[in-house]
Coordinates of N, CA, C and O in Angstrom, one line a residue:
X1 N 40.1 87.7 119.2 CA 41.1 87.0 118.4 C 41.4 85.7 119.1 O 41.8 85.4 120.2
X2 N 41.1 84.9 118.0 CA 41.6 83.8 118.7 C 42.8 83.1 118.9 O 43.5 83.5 117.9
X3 N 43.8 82.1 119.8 CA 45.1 81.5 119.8 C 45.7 81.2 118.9 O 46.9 81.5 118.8
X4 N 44.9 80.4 117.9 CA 45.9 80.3 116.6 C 46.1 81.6 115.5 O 46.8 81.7 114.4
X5 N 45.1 82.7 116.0 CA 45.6 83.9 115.4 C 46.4 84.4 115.8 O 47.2 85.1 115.1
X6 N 46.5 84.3 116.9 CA 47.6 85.2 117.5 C 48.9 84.5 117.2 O 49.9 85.0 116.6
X7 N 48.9 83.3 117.6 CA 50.4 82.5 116.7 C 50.8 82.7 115.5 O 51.9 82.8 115.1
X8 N 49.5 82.8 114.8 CA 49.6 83.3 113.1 C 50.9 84.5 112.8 O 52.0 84.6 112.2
X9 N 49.9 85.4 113.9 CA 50.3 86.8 113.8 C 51.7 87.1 114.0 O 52.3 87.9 113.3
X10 N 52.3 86.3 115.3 CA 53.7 86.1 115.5 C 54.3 85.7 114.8 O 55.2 86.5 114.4
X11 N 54.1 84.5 114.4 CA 54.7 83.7 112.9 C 54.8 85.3 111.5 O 55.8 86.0 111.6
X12 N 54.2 85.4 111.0 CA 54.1 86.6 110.3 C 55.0 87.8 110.4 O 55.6 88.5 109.6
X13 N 54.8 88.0 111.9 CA 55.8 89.2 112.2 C 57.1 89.2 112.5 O 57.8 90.1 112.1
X14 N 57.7 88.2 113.0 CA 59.2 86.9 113.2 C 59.2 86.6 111.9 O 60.1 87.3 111.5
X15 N 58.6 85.9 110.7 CA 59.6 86.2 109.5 C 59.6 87.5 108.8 O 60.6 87.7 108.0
X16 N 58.6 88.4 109.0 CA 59.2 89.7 108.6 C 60.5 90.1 109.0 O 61.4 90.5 108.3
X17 N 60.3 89.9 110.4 CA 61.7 90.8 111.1 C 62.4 90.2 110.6 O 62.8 91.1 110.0
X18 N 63.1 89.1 110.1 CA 63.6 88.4 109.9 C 64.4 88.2 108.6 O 65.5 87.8 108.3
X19 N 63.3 88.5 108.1 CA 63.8 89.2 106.2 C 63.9 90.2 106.5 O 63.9 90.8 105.4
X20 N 64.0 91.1 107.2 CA 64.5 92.3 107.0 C 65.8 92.2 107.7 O 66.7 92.9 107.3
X21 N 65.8 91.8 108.4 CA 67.7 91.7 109.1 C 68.6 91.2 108.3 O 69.7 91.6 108.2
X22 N 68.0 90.1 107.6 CA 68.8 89.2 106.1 C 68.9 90.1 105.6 O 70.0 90.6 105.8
X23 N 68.1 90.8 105.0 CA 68.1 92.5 103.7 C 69.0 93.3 104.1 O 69.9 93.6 103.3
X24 N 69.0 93.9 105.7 CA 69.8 95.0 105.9 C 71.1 94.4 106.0 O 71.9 95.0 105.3
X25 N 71.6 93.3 106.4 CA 73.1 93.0 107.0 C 73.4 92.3 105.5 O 74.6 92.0 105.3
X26 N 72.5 91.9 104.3 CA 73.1 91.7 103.0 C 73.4 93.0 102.6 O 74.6 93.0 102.1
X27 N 73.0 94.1 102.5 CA 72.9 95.5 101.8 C 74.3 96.1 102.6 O 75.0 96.9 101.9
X28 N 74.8 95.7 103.7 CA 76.0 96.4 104.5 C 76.6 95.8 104.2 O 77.4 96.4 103.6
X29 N 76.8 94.5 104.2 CA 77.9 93.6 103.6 C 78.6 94.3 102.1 O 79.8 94.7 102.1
X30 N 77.9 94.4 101.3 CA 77.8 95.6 99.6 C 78.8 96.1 99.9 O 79.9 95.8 99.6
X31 N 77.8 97.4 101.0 CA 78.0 98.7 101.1 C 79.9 98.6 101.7 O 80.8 99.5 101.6
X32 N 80.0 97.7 102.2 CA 81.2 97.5 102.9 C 82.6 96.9 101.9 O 83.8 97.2 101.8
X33 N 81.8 96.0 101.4 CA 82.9 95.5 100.4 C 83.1 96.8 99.3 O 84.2 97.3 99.2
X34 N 82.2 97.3 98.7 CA 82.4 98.6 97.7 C 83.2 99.3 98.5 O 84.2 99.5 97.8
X35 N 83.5 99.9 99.6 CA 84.3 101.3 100.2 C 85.5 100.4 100.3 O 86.6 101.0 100.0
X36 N 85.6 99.1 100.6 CA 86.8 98.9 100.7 C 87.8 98.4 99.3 O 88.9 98.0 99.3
X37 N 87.2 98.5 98.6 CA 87.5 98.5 97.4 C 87.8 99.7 96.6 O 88.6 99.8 95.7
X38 N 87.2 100.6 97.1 CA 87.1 101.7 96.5 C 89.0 102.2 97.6 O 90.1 102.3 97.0
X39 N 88.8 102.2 98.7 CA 90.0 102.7 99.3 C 91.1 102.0 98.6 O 91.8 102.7 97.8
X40 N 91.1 100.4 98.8 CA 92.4 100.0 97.7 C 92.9 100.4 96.3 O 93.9 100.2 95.7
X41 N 91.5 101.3 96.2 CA 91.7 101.8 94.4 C 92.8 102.5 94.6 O 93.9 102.5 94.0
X42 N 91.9 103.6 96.0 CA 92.7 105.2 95.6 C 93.9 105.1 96.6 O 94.5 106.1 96.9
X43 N 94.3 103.5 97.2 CA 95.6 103.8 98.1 C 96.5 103.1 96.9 O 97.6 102.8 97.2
X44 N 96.2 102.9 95.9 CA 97.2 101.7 94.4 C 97.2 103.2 93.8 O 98.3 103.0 93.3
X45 N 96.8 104.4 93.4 CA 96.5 105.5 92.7 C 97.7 106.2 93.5 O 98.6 106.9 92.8
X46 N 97.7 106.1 94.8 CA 98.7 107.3 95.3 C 99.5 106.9 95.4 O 100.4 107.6 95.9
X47 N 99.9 105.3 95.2 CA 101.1 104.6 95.4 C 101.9 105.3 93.5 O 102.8 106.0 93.0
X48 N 101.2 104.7 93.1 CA 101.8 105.1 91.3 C 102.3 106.7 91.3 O 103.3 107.2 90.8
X49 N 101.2 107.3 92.1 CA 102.1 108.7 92.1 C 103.5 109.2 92.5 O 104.4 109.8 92.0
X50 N 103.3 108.6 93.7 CA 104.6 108.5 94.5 C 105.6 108.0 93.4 O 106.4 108.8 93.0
X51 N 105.5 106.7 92.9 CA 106.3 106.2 92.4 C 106.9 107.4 91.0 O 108.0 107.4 90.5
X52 N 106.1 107.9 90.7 CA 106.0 108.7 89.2 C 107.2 110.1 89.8 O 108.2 110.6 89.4
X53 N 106.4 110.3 91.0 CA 107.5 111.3 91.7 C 108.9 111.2 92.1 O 109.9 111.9 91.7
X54 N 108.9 110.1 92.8 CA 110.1 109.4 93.3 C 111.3 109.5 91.8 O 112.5 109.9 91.9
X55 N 110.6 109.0 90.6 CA 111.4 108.8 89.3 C 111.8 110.7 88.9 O 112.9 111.2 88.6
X56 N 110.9 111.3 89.1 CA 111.1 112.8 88.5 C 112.1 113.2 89.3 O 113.0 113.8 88.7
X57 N 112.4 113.1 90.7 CA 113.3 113.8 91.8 C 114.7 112.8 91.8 O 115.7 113.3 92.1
X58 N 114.6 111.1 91.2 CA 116.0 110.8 90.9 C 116.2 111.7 89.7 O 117.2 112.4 89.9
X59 N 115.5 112.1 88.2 CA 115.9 112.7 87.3 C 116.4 113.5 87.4 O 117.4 113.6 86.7
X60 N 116.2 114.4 88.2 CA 116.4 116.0 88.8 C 117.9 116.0 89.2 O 118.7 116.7 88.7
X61 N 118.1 115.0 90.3 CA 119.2 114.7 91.5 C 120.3 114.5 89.8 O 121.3 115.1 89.6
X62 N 119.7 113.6 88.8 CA 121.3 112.9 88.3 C 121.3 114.4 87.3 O 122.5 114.8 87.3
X63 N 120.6 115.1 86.7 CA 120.4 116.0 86.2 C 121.4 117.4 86.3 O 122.1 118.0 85.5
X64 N 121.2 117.5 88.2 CA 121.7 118.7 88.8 C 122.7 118.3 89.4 O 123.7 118.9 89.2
X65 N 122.7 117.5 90.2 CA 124.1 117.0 91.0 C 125.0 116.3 90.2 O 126.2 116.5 90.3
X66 N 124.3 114.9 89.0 CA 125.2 114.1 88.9 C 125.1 112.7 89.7 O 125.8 111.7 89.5
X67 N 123.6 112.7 90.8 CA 124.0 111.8 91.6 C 123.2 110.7 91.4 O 122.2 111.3 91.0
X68 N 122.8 109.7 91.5 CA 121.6 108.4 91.5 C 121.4 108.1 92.6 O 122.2 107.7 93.4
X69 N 120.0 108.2 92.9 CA 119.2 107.9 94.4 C 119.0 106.6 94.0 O 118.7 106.1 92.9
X70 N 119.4 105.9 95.4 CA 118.3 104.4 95.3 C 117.2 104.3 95.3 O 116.6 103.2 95.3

């Protein structure tokens, strides 16, 4: 093999590696933004519950005691 083959060869294998580092660390970027998105979903989901609860247990309190929670 001759010197400018072997440079070839380098050249070839350095931008492979290379698109593939682009590929993986674009694909984790995704993978990263989707979970964190996904968590904000389901931490706004259990916030609304709370809140749905919070309303049922003042109902209860003016219901049974008479009294109004803040």
């Amino acid at each position: 093999m001759t010197e400018p083959q072997v440079w070839t060869l380098i050249g070839v294998f350095a931008a492979g590696l290379f698109g593939m580092l682009t590929l993986m660390s674009t694909m984790f970027v995704r993978i990263i933004r989707t979970e964190i998105g996904s968590v904000r979903t389901e931490i706004q989901g259990v916030h609304q519950r709370l809140d749905r609860i919070d309303g049922d247990i003042n109902a209860l309190m003016k219901h049974t005691f008479g009294i109004q929670r803040d």
